[in-house]
PDB file of C-alpha atoms in Angstrom:
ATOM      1  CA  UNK A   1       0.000   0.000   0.000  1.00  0.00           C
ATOM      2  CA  UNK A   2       0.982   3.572  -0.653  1.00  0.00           C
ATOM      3  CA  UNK A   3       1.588   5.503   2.398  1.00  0.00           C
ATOM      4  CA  UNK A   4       2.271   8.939   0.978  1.00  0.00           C
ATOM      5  CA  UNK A   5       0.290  10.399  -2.107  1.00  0.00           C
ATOM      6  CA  UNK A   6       0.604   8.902  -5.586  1.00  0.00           C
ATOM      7  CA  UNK A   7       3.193  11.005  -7.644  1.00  0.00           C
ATOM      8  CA  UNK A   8       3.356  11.271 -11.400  1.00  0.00           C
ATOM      9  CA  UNK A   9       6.359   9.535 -11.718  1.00  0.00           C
ATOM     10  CA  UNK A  10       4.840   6.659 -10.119  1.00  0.00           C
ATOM     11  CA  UNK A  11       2.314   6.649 -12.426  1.00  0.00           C
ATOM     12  CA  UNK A  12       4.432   7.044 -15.514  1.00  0.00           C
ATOM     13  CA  UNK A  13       7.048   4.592 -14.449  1.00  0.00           C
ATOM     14  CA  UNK A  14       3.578   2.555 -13.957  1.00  0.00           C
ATOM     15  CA  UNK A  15       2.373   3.143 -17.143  1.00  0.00           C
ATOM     16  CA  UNK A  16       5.623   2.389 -18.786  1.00  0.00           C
ATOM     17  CA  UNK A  17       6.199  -0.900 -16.635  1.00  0.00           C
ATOM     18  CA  UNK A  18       3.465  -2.886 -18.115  1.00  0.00           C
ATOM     19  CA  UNK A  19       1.576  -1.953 -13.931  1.00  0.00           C
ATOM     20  CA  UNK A  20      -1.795  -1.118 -16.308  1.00  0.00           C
ATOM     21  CA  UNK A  21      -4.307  -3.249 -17.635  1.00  0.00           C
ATOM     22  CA  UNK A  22      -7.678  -3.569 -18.029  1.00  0.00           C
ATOM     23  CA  UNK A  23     -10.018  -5.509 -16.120  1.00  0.00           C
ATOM     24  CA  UNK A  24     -13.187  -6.060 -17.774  1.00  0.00           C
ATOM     25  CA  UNK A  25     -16.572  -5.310 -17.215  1.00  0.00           C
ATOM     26  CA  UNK A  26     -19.511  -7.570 -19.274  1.00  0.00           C
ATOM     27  CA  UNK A  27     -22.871  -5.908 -20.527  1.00  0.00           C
ATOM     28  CA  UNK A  28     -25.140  -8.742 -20.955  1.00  0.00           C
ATOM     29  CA  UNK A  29     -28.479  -9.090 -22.858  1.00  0.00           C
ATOM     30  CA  UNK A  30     -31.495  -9.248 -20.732  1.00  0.00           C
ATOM     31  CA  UNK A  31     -33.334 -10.673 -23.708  1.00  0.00           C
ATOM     32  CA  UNK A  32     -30.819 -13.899 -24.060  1.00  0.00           C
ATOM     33  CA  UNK A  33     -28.389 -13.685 -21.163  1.00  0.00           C
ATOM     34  CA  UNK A  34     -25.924 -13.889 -23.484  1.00  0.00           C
ATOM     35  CA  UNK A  35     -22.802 -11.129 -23.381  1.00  0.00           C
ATOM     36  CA  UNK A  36     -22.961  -8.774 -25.726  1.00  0.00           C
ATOM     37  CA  UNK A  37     -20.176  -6.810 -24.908  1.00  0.00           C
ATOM     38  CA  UNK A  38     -18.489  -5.206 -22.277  1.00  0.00           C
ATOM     39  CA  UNK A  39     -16.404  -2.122 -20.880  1.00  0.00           C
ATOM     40  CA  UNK A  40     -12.785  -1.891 -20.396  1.00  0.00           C
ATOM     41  CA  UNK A  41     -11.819  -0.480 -17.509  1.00  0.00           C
ATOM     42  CA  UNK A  42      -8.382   0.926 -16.222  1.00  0.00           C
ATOM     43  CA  UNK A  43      -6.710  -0.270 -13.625  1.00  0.00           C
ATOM     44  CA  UNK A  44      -3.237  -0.294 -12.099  1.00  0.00           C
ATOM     45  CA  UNK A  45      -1.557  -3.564 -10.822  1.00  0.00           C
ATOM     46  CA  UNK A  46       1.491  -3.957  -9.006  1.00  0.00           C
ATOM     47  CA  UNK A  47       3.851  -5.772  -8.992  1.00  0.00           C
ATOM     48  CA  UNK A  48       2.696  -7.636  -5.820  1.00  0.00           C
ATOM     49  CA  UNK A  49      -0.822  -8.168  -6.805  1.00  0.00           C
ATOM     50  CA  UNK A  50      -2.066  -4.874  -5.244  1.00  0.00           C
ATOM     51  CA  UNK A  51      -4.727  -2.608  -7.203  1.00  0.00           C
ATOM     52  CA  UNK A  52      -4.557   0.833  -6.724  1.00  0.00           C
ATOM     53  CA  UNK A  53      -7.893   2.432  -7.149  1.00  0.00           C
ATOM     54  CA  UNK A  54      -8.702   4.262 -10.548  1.00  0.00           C
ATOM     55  CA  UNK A  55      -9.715   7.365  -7.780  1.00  0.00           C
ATOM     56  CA  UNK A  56      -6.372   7.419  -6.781  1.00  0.00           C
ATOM     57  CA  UNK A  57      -4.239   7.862 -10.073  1.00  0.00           C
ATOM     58  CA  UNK A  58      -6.677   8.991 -12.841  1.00  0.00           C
ATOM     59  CA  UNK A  59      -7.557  12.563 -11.131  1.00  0.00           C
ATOM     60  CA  UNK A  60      -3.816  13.363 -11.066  1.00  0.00           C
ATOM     61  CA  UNK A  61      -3.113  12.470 -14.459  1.00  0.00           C
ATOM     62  CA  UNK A  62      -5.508  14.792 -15.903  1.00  0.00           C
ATOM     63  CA  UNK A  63      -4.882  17.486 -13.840  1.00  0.00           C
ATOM     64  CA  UNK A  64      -1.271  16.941 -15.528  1.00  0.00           C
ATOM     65  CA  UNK A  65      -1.691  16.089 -19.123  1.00  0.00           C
ATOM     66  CA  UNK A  66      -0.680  12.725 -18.625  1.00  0.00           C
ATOM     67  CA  UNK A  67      -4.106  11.301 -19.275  1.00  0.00           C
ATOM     68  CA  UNK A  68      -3.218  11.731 -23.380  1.00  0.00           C
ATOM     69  CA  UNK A  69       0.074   9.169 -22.560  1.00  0.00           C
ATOM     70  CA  UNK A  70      -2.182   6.583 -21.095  1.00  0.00           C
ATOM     71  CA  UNK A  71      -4.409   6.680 -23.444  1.00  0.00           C
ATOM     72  CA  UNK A  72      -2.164   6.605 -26.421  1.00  0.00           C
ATOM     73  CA  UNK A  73      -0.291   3.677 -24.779  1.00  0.00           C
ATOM     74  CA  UNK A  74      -3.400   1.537 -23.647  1.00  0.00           C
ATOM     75  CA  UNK A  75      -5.289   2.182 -26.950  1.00  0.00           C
ATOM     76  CA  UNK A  76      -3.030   0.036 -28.247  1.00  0.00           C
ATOM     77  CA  UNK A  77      -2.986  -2.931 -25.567  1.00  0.00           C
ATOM     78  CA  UNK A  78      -6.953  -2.332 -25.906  1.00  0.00           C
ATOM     79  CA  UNK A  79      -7.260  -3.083 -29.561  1.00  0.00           C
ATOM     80  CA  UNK A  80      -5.205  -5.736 -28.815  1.00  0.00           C
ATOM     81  CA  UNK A  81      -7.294  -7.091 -26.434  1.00  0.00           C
ATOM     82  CA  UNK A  82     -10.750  -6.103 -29.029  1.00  0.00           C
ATOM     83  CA  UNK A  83      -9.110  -8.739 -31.533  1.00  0.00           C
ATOM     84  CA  UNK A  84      -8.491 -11.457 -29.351  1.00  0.00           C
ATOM     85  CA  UNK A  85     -12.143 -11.176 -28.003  1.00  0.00           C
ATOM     86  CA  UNK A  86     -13.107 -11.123 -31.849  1.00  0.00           C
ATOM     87  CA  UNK A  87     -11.718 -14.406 -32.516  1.00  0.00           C
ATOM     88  CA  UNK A  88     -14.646 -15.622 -29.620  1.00  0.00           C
ATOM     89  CA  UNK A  89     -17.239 -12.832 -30.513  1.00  0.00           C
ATOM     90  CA  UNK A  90     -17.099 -11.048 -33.970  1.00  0.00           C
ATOM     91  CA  UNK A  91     -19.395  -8.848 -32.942  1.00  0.00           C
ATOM     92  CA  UNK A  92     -18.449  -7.678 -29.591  1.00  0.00           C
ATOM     93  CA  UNK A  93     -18.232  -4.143 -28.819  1.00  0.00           C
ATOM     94  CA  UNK A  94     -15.703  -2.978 -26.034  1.00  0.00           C
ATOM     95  CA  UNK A  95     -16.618   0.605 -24.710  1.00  0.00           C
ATOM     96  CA  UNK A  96     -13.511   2.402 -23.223  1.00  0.00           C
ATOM     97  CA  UNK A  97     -13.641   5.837 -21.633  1.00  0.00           C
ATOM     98  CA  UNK A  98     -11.846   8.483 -23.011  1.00  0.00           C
ATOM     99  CA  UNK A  99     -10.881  12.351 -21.385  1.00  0.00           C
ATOM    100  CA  UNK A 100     -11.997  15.664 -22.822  1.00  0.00           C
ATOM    101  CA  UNK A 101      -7.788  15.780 -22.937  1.00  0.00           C
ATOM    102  CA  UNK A 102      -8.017  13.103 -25.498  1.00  0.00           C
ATOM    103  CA  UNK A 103     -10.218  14.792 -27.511  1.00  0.00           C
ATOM    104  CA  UNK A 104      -7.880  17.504 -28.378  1.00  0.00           C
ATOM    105  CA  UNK A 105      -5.650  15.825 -29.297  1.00  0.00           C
ATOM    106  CA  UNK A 106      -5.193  14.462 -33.147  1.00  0.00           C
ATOM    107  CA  UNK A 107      -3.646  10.824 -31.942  1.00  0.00           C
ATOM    108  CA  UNK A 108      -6.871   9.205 -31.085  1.00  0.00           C
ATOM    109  CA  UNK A 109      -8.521   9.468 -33.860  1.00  0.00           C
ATOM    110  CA  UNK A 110      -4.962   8.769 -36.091  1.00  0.00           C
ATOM    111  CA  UNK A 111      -4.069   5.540 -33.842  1.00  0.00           C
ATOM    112  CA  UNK A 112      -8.149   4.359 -33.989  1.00  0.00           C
ATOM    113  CA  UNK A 113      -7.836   4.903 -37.829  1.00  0.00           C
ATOM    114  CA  UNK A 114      -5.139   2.682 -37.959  1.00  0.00           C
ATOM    115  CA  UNK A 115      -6.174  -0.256 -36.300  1.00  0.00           C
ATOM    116  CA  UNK A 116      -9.387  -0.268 -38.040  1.00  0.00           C
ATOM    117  CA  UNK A 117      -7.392   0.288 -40.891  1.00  0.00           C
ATOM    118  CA  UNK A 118      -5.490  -2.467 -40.471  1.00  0.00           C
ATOM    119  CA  UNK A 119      -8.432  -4.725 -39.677  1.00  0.00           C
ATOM    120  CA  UNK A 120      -7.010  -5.274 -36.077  1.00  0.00           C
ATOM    121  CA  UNK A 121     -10.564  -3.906 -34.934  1.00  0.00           C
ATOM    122  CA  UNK A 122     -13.840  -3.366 -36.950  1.00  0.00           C
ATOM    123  CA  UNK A 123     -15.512   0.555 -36.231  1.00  0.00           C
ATOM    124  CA  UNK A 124     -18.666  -1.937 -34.647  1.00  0.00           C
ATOM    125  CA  UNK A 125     -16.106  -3.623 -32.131  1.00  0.00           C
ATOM    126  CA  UNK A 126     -15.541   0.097 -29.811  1.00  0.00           C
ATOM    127  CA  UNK A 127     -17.677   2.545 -28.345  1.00  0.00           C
ATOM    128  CA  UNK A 128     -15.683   5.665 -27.399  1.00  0.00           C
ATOM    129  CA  UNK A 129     -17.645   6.727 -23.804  1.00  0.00           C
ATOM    130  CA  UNK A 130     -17.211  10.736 -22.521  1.00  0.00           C
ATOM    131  CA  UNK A 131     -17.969  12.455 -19.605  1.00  0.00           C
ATOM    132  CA  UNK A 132     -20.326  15.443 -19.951  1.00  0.00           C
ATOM    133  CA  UNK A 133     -17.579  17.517 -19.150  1.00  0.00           C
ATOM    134  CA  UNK A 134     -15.991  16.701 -22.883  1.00  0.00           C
ATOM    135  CA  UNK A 135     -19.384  18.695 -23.559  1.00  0.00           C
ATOM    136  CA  UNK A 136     -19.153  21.658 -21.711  1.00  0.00           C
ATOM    137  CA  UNK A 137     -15.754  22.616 -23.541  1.00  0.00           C
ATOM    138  CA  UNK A 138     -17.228  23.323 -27.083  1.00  0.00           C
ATOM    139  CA  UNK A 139     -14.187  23.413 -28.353  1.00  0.00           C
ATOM    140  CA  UNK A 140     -13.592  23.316 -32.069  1.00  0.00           C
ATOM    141  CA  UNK A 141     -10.976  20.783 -31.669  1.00  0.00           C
ATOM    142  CA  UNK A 142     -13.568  18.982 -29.417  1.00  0.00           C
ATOM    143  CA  UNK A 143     -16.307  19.011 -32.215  1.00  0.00           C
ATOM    144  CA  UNK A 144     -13.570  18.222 -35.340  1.00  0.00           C
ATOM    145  CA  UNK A 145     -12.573  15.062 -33.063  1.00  0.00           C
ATOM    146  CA  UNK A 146     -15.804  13.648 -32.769  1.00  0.00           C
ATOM    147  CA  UNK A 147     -17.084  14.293 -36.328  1.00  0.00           C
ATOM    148  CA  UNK A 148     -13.991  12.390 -37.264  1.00  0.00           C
ATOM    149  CA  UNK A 149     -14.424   9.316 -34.952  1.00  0.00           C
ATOM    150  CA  UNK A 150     -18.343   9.076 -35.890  1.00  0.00           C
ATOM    151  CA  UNK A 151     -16.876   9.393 -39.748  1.00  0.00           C
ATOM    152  CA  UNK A 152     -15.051   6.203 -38.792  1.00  0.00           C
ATOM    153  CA  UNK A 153     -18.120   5.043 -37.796  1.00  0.00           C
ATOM    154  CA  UNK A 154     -17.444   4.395 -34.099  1.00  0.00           C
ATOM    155  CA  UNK A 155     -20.414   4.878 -31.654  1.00  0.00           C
ATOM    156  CA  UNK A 156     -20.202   7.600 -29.115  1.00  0.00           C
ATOM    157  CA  UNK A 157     -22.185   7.837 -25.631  1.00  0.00           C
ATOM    158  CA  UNK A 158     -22.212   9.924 -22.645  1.00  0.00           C
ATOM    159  CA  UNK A 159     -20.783   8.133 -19.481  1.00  0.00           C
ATOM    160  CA  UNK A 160     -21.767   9.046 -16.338  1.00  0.00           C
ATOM    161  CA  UNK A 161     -25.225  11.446 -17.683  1.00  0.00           C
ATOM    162  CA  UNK A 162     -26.141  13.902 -15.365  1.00  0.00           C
ATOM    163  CA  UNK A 163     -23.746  13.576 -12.374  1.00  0.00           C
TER     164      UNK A 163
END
């Protein structure tokens, strides 16, 4: 366990360790019971087994800028992940949650291009979830991004509506 606060050099020599991963989180059909997909979600695994919390990392690195580094670097690991869960369920469709951060900046949409490009992942196989908060800055950059990723024909929702 951590006895002082988490520092961003932990969390970078973290990221850069292979420490994250995602753990993930079904969505099954109520109609068959079957899973229809599912929600990866960050987390941050020692080297000893321990998980630190999401709460306890995430807020620091986008107060910092380091949110964009994670995500660039996990993308990848979560496409990845999309095709191995392909070769079970074609048709799955992983949502992963990205910042307002990541929205400004050109790599997502470059690096999700690419792997759908390269038929690692179809556009049906993610859903790109954002916090209301990506809507509140109304951005140009903001708006540009997600005209581009719905042009790829990913599927966008709100995560977390009305909190």
């Amino acid at each position: 366990m951590f006895n002082s606060e988490i520092t961003l050099e932990q969390i970078e020599s973290a990221l850069h360790g292979g420490e994250m991963c995602f753990h993930f989180q079904p969505k099954i059909s109520f109609q068959t019971g079957l899973i229809t997909g599912g929600e990866a979600l960050l987390r941050w695994k020692r080297p000893d087994g321990q998980l630190i919390a999401p709460g306890m990392f995430l807020p620091l690195a986008e107060k910092t800028g380091f949110i964009t580094d994670i995500t660039a670097v996990m993308m990848t690991e979560l496409a990845q992940d999309i095709a191995r869960l392909r070769a079970l369920k074609p048709d799955i469709q992983i949502a992963f949650n990205v910042s307002a951060l990541d929205l400004h900046s050109p790599y997502l949409v470059k690096m999700l291009r690419s792997f759908i490009g390269n038929h690692l992942i179809n556009p049906g196989n993610i859903q790109i979830e954002i916090t209301e908060t990506a809507f509140v800055d109304q951005s140009e950059r903001i708006r540009a991004t997600l005209l581009d990723l719905v042009a790829l024909g990913l599927e966008i929702v709100m995560d977390d509506f009305g909190t």
